[in-house]
mmCIF file of C-alpha atoms in Angstrom:
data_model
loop_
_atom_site.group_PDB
_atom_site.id
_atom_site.type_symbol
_atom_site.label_atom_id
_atom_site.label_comp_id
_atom_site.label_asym_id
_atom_site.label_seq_id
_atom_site.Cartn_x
_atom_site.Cartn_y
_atom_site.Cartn_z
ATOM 1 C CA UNK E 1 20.062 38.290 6.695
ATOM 2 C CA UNK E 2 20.155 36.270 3.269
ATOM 3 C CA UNK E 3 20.276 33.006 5.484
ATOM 4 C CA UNK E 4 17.068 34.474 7.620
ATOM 5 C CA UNK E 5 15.367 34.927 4.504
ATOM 6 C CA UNK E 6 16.327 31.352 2.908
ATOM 7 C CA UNK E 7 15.299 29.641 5.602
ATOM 8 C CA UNK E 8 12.206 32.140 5.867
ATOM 9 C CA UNK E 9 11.578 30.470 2.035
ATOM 10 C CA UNK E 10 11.907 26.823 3.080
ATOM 11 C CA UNK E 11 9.027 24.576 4.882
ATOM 12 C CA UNK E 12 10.491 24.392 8.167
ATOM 13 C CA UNK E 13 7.934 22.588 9.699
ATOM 14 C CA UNK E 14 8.152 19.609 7.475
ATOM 15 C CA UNK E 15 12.278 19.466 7.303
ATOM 16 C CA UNK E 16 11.837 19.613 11.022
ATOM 17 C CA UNK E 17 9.735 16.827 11.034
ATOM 18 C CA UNK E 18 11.918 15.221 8.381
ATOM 19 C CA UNK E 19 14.896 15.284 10.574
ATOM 20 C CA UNK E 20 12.965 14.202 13.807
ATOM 21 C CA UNK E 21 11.668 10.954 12.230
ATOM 22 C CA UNK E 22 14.349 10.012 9.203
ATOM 23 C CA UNK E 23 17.844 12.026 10.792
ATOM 24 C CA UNK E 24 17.566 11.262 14.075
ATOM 25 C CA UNK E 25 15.384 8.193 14.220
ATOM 26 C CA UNK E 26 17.768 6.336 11.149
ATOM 27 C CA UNK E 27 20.826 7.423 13.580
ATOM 28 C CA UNK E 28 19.265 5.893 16.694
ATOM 29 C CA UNK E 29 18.219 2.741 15.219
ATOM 30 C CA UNK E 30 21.460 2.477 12.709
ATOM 31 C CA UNK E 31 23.433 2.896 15.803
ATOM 32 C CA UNK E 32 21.849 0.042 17.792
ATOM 33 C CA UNK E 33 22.345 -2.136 14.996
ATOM 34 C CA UNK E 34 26.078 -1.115 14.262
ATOM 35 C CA UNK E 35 27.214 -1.875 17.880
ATOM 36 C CA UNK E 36 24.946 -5.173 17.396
ATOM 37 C CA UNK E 37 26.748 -6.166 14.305
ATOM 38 C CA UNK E 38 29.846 -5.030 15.460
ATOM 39 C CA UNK E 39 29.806 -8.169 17.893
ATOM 40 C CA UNK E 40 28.615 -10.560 15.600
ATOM 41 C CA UNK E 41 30.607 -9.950 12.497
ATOM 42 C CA UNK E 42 33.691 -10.147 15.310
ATOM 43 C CA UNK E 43 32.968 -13.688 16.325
ATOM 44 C CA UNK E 44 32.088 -14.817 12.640
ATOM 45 C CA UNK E 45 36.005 -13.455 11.656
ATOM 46 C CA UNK E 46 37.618 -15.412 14.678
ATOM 47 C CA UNK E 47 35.302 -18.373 14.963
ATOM 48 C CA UNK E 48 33.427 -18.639 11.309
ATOM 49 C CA UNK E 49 30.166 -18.911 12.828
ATOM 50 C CA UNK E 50 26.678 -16.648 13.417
ATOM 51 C CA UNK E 51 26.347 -16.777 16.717
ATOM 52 C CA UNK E 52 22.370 -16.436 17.173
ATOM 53 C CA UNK E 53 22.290 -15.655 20.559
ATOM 54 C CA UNK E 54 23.945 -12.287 20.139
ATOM 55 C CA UNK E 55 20.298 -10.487 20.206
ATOM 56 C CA UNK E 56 19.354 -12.267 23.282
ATOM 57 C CA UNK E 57 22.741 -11.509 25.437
ATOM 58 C CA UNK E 58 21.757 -7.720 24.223
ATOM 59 C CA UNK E 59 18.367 -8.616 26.355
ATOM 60 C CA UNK E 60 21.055 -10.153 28.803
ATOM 61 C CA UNK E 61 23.176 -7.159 29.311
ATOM 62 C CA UNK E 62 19.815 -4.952 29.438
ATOM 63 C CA UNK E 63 18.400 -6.952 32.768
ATOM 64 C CA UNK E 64 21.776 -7.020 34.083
ATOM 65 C CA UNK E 65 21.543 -3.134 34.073
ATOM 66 C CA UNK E 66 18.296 -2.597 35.255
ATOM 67 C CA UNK E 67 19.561 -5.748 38.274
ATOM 68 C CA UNK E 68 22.202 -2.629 38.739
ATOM 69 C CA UNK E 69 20.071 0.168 38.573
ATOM 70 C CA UNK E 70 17.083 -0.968 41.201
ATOM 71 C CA UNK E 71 20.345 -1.829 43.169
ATOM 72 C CA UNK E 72 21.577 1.808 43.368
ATOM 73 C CA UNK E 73 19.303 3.571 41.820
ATOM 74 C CA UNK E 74 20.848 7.202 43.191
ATOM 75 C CA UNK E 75 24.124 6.241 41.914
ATOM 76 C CA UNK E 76 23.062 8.715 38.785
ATOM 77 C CA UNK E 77 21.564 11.418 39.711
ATOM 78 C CA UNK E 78 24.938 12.230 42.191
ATOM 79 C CA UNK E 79 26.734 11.905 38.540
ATOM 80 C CA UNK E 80 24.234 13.838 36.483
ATOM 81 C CA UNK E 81 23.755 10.643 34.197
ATOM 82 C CA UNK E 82 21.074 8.234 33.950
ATOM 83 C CA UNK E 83 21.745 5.405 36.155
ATOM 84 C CA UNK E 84 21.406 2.723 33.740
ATOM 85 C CA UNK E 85 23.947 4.469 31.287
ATOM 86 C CA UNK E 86 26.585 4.792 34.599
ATOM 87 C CA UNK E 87 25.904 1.294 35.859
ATOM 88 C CA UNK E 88 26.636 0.109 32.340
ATOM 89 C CA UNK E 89 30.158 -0.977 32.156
ATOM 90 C CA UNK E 90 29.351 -3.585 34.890
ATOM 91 C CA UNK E 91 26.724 -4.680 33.567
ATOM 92 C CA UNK E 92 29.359 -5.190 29.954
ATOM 93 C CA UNK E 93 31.765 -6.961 32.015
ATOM 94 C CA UNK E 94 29.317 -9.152 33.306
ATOM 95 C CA UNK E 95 27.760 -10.236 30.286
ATOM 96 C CA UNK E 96 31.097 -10.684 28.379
ATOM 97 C CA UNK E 97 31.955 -12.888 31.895
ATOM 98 C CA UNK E 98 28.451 -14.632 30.426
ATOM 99 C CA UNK E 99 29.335 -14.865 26.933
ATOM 100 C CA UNK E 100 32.927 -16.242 27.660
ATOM 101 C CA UNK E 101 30.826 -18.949 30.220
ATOM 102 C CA UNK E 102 28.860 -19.540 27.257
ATOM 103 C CA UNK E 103 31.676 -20.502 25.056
ATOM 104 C CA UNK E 104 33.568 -23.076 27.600
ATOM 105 C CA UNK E 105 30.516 -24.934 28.158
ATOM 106 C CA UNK E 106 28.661 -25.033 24.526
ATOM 107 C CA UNK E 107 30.853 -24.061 22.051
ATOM 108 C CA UNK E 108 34.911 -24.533 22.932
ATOM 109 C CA UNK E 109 33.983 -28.663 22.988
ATOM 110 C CA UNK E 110 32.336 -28.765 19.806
ATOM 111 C CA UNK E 111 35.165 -26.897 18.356
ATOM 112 C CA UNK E 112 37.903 -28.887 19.510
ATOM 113 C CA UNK E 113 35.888 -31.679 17.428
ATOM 114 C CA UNK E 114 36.585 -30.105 14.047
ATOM 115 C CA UNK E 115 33.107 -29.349 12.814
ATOM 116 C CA UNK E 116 30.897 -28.092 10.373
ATOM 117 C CA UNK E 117 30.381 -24.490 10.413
ATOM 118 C CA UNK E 118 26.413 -25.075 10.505
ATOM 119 C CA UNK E 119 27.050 -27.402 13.547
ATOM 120 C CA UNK E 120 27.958 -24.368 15.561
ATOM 121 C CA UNK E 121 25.053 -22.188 14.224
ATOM 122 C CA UNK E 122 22.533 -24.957 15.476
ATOM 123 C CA UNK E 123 24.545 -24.909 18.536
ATOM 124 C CA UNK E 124 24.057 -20.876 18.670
ATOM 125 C CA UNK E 125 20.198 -21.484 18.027
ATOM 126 C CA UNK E 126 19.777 -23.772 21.248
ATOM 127 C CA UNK E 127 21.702 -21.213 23.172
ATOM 128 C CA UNK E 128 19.333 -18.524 22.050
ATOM 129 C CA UNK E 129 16.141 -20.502 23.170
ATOM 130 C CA UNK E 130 17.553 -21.401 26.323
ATOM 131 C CA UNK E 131 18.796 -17.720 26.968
ATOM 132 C CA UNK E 132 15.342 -16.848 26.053
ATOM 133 C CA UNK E 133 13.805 -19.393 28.699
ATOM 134 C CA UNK E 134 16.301 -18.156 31.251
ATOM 135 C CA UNK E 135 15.072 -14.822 30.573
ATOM 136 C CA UNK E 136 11.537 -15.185 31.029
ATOM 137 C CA UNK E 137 11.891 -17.585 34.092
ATOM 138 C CA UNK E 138 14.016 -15.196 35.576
ATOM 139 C CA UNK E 139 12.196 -11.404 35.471
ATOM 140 C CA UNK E 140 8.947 -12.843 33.712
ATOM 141 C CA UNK E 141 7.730 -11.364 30.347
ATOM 142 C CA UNK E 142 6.155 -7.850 31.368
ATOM 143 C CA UNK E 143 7.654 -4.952 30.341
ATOM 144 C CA UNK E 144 9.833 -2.866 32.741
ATOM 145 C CA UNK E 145 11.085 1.024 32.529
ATOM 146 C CA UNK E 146 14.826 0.973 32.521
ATOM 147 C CA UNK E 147 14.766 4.795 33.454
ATOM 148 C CA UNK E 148 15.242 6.770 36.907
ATOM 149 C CA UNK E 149 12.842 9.682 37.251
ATOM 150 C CA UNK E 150 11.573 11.667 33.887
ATOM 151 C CA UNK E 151 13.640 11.643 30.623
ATOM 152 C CA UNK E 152 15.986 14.686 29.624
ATOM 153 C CA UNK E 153 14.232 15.999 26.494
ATOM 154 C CA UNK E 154 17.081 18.514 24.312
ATOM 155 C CA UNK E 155 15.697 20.766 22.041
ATOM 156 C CA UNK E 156 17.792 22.568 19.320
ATOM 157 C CA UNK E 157 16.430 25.386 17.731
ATOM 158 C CA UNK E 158 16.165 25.624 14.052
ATOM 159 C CA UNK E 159 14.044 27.852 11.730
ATOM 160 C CA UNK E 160 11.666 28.604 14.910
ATOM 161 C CA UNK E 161 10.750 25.122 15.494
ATOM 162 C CA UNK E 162 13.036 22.830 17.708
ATOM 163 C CA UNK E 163 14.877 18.931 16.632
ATOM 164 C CA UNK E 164 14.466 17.147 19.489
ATOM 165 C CA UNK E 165 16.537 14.382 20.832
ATOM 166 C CA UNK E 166 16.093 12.411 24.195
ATOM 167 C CA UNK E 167 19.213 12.220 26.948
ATOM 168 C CA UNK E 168 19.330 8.371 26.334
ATOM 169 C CA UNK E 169 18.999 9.199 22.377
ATOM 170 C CA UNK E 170 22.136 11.532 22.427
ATOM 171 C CA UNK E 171 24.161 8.955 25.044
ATOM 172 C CA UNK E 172 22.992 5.938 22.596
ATOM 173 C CA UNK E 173 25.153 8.356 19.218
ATOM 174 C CA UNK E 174 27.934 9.319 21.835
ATOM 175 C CA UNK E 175 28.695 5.953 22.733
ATOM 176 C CA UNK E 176 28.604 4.727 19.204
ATOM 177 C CA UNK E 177 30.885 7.161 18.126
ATOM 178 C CA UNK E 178 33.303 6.215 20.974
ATOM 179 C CA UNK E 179 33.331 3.119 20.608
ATOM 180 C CA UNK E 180 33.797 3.043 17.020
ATOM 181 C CA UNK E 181 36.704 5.272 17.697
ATOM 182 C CA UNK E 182 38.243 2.740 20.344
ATOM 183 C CA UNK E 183 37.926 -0.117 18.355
ATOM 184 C CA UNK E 184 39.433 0.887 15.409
ATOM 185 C CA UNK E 185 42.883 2.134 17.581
ATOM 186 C CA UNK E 186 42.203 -1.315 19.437
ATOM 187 C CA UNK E 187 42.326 -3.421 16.274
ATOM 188 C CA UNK E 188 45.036 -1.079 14.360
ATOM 189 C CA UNK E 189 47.364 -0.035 17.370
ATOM 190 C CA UNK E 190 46.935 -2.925 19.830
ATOM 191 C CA UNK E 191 49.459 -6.525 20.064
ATOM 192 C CA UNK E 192 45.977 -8.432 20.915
ATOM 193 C CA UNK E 193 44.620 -6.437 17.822
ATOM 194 C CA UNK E 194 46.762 -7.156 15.770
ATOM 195 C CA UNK E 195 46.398 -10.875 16.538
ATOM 196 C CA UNK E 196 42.704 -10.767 15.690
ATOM 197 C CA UNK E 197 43.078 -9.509 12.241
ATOM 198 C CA UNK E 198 45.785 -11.844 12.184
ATOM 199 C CA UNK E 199 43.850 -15.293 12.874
ATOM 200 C CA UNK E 200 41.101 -13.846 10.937
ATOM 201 C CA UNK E 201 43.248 -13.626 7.815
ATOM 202 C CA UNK E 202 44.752 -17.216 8.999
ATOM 203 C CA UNK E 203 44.207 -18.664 11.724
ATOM 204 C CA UNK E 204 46.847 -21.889 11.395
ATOM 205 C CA UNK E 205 49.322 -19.152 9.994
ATOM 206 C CA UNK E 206 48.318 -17.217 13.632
ATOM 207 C CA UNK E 207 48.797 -20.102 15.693
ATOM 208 C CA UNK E 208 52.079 -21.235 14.070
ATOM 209 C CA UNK E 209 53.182 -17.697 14.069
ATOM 210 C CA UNK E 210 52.806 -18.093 18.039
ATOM 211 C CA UNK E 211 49.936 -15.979 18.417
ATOM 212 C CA UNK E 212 47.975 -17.171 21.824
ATOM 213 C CA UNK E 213 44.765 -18.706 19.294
ATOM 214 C CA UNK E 214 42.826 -18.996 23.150
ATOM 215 C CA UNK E 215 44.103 -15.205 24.269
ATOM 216 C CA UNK E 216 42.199 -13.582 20.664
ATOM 217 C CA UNK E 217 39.226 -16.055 21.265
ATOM 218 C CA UNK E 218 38.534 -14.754 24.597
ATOM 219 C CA UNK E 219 39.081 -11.437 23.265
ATOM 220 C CA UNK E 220 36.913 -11.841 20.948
ATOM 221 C CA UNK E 221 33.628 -12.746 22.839
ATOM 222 C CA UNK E 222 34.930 -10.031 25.506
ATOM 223 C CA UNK E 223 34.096 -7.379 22.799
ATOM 224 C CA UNK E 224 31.008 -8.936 21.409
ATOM 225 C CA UNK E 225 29.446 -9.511 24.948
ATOM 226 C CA UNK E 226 30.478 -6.105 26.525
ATOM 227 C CA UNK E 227 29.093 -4.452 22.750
ATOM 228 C CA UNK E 228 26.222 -6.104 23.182
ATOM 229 C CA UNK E 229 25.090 -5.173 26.300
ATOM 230 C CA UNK E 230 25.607 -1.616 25.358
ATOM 231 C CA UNK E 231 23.357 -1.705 22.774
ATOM 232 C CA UNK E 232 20.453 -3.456 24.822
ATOM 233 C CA UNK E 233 20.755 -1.492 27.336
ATOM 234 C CA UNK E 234 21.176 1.632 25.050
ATOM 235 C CA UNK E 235 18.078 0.912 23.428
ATOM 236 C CA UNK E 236 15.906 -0.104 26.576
ATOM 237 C CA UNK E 237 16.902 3.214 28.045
ATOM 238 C CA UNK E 238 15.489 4.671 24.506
ATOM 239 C CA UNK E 239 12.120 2.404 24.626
ATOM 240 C CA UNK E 240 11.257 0.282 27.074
ATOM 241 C CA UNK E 241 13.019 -3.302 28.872
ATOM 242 C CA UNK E 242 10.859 -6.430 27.286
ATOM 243 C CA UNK E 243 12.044 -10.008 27.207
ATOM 244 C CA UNK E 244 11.982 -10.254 23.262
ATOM 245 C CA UNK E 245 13.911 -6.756 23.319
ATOM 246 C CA UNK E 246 16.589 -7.748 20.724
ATOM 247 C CA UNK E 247 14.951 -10.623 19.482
ATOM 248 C CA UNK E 248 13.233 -8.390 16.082
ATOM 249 C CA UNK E 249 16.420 -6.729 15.779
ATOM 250 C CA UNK E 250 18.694 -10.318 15.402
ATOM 251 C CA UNK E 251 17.678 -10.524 11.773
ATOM 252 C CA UNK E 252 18.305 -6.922 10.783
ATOM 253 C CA UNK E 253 21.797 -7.110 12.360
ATOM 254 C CA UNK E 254 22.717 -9.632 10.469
ATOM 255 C CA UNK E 255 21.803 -8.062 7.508
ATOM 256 C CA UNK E 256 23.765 -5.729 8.651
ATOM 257 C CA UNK E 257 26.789 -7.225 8.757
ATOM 258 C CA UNK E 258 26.058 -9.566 5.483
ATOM 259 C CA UNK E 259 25.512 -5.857 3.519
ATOM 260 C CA UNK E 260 28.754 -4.389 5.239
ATOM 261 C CA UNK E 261 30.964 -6.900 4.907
ATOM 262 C CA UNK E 262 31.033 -10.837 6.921
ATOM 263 C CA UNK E 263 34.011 -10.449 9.319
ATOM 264 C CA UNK E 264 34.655 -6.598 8.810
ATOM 265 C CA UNK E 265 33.737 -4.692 11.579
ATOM 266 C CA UNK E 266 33.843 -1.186 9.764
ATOM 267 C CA UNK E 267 31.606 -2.727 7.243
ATOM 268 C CA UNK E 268 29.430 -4.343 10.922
ATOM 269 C CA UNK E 269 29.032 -0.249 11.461
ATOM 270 C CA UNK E 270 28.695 1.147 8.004
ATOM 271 C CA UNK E 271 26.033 -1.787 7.457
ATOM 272 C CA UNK E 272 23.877 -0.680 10.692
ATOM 273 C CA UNK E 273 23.497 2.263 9.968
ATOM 274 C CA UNK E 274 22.817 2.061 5.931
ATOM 275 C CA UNK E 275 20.373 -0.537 7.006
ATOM 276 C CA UNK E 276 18.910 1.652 9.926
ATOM 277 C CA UNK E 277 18.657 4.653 7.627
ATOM 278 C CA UNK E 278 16.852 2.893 5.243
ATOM 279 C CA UNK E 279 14.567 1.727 7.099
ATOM 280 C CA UNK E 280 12.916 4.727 8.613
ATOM 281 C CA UNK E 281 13.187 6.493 4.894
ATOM 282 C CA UNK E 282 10.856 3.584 3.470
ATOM 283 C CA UNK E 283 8.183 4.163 6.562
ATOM 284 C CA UNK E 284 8.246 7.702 6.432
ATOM 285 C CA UNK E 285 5.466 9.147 5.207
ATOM 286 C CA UNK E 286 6.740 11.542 1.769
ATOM 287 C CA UNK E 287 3.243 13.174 1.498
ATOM 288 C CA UNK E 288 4.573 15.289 4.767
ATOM 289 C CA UNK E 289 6.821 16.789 2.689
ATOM 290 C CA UNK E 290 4.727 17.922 -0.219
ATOM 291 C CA UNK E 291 1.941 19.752 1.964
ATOM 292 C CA UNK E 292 3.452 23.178 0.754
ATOM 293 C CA UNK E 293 3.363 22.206 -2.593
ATOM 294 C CA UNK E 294 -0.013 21.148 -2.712
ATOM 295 C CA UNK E 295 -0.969 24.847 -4.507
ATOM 296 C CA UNK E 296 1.687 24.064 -7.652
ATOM 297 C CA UNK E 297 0.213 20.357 -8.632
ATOM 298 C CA UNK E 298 -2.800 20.366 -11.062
ATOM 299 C CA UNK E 299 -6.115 20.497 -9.837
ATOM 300 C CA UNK E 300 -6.696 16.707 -10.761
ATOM 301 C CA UNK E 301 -3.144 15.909 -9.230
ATOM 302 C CA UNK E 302 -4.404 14.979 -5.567
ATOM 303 C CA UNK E 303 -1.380 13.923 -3.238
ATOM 304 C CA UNK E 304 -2.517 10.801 -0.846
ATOM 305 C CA UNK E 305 -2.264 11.232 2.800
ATOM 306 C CA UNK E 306 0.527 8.612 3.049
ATOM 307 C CA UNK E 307 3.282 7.845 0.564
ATOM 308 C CA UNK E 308 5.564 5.614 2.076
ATOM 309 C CA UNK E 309 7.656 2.748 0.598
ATOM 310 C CA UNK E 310 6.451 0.016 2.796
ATOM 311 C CA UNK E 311 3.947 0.284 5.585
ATOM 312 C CA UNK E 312 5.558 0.334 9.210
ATOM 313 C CA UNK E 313 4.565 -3.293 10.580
ATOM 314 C CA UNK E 314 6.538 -4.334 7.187
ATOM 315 C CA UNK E 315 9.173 -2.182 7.895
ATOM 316 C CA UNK E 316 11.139 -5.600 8.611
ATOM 317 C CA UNK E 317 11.356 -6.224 5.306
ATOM 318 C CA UNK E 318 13.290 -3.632 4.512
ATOM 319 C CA UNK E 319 16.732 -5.085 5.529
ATOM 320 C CA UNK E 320 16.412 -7.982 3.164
ATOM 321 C CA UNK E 321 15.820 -5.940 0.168
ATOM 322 C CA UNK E 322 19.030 -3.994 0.791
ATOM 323 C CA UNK E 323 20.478 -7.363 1.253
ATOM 324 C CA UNK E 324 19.463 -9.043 -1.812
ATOM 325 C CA UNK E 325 20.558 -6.182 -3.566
ATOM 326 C CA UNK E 326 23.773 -5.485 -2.182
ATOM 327 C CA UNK E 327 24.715 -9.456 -2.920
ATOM 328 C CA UNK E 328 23.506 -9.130 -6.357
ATOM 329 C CA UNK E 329 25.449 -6.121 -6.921
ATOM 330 C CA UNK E 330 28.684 -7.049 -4.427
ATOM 331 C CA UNK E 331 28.428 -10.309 -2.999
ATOM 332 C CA UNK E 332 31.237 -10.182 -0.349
ATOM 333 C CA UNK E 333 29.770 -7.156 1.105
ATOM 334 C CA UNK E 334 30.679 -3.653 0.920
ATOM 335 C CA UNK E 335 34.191 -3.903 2.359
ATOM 336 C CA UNK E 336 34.465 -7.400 1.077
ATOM 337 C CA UNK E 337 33.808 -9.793 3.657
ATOM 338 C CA UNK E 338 35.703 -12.391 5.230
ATOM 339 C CA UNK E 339 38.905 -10.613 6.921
ATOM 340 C CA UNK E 340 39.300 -8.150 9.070
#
């Protein structure tokens, strides 16, 4: 009864609102960038390069599921799952298939000529355009629904109003979770592991230790490509399948993995979601929240109708601020960068 009467007390309509827009929305987002960065920081502790073209094979992986789903598009409902979300392991093994293509013919031959870490990020940013071109030529640039039939909408109850999250919305947090869970026993429990944080500590130590240097590199972009199409596809089952789907979310992931940590993939999925967090906090709009109050200020107190940190189309912003700040504060990143 005291708990009835507590939450009688409390504005449940805006904490409602408050955890439909900032909660759940900071999760959803945060997620899709900590499975992005995930990828990227992996290939920056093996190889010591950005690979740019890690937003667009998320766009890659995302038409290679909805290829899948107009395929079989029954294949779900007989499972009880979204088609997109069961047809989305093939569609990871095909894109890390891509992404280990992608290597052999673009970056394994500049490698074996010894150079410059910011040859192989140019490299990465003529792969992205072309990946970009290859999209567009391929399945044009209008935008396609990735989903089967109407969206699963779950409503929790709470106070007498309902939080509300969407079937792809709660798959999107499952699989995050899982996969966080997976790769942590994978690089912890595993041999091939164990190599990667091995050649990412050293890699000529690695190699003369007899560690198979080609075995962890194909490893590698196995993880990054198959993570990455999760997370497009993820997220196009959440919105909607566009050409330039991952595109506006490249820069933010790197943030993300700059903030957590370059090279540390806890730090890839602590990064995501501090920056996704943050992100829909400065775009929410605070003067929700002070409505009941609005009796207690003075009379010549009057609350705006939006307070918000930074208006929404700015909202990209966002992810450098926390970036600036967390260099100026920790420059190698929350869990110090570099090493896995």
């Amino acid at each position: 009864m005291e708990n009835v009467g507590l939450l009688s007390a409390l504005p449940i309509n805006e904490i409602v609102f408050f955890i439909n827009k900032v909660v759940i929305s900071g999760m959803i987002i945060g997620s899709v960038y900590a499975l992005g960065a995930v990828g990227l920081t992996l290939v920056w502790g093996i190889l010591r390069f950005a690979n740019f073209a890690h937003g667009d094979l998320m766009t890659f992986g995302a038409f290679m599921a909805f290829v899948l789903t107009a395929m079989m598009p029954g294949i779900g409902a007989a499972i009880g799952l979204p088609t997109a979300f069961v047809v989305m392991p093939i569609a990871m093994l095909i894109t890390a298939g891509f992404t280990i293509f992608l290597d052999k013919a673009f970056y394994q031959p500049l490698r074996k000529t010894n150079p410059k870490p910011i040859t192989l990020v140019i490299a990465s940013f003529g792969v992205m355009l072309m990946l970009q071109g290859l999209i567009r030529l391929i399945w044009g640039t209008a935008p396609r629904n990735m989903y089967v039939g109407p969206k699963e909408i779950y409503r929790v109850p709470f106070g007498g109003r309902d939080i509300i999250v969407t079937e792809p919305q709660l798959l999107l947090i499952l699989f995050t979770i899982a996969s966080i869970v997976a790769l942590h026993f994978f690089l912890t429990r595993s041999r091939t592991g164990k190599a990667m944080r091995a050649m990412s500590d050293n890699a000529d130590l690695a190699r003369i230790s007899g560690i198979s240097t080609q075995q962890v590199v194909r490893t590698t972009w196995i993880i990054s490509g198959s993570l990455a199409a999760a997370a497009g596809t993820l997220l196009a089952m959440d919105v909607s399948l566009k050409p330039d789907l991952s595109f506006n979310l490249l820069l933010p992931i790197v943030a993300a993995m700059i903030v957590g940590g370059i090279g540390q993939p806890y730090g890839a999925i602590s990064g995501g979601l501090i920056v996704g967090f943050t992100e829909t906090v400065a775009v929410f709009n605070w003067a929700i929240l002070l409505r009941p109050f609005r009796d207690r200020f003075p009379e010549w107190l009057e609350i705006p109708a939006n307070i918000s940190f930074v208006p929404t189309e700015y909202k990209l912003v966002v992810p450098f601020v926390i970036l600036v700040a967390v260099l100026i504060w920790r420059p190698n990143g929350i869990f110090r960068g570099k090493v896995l």
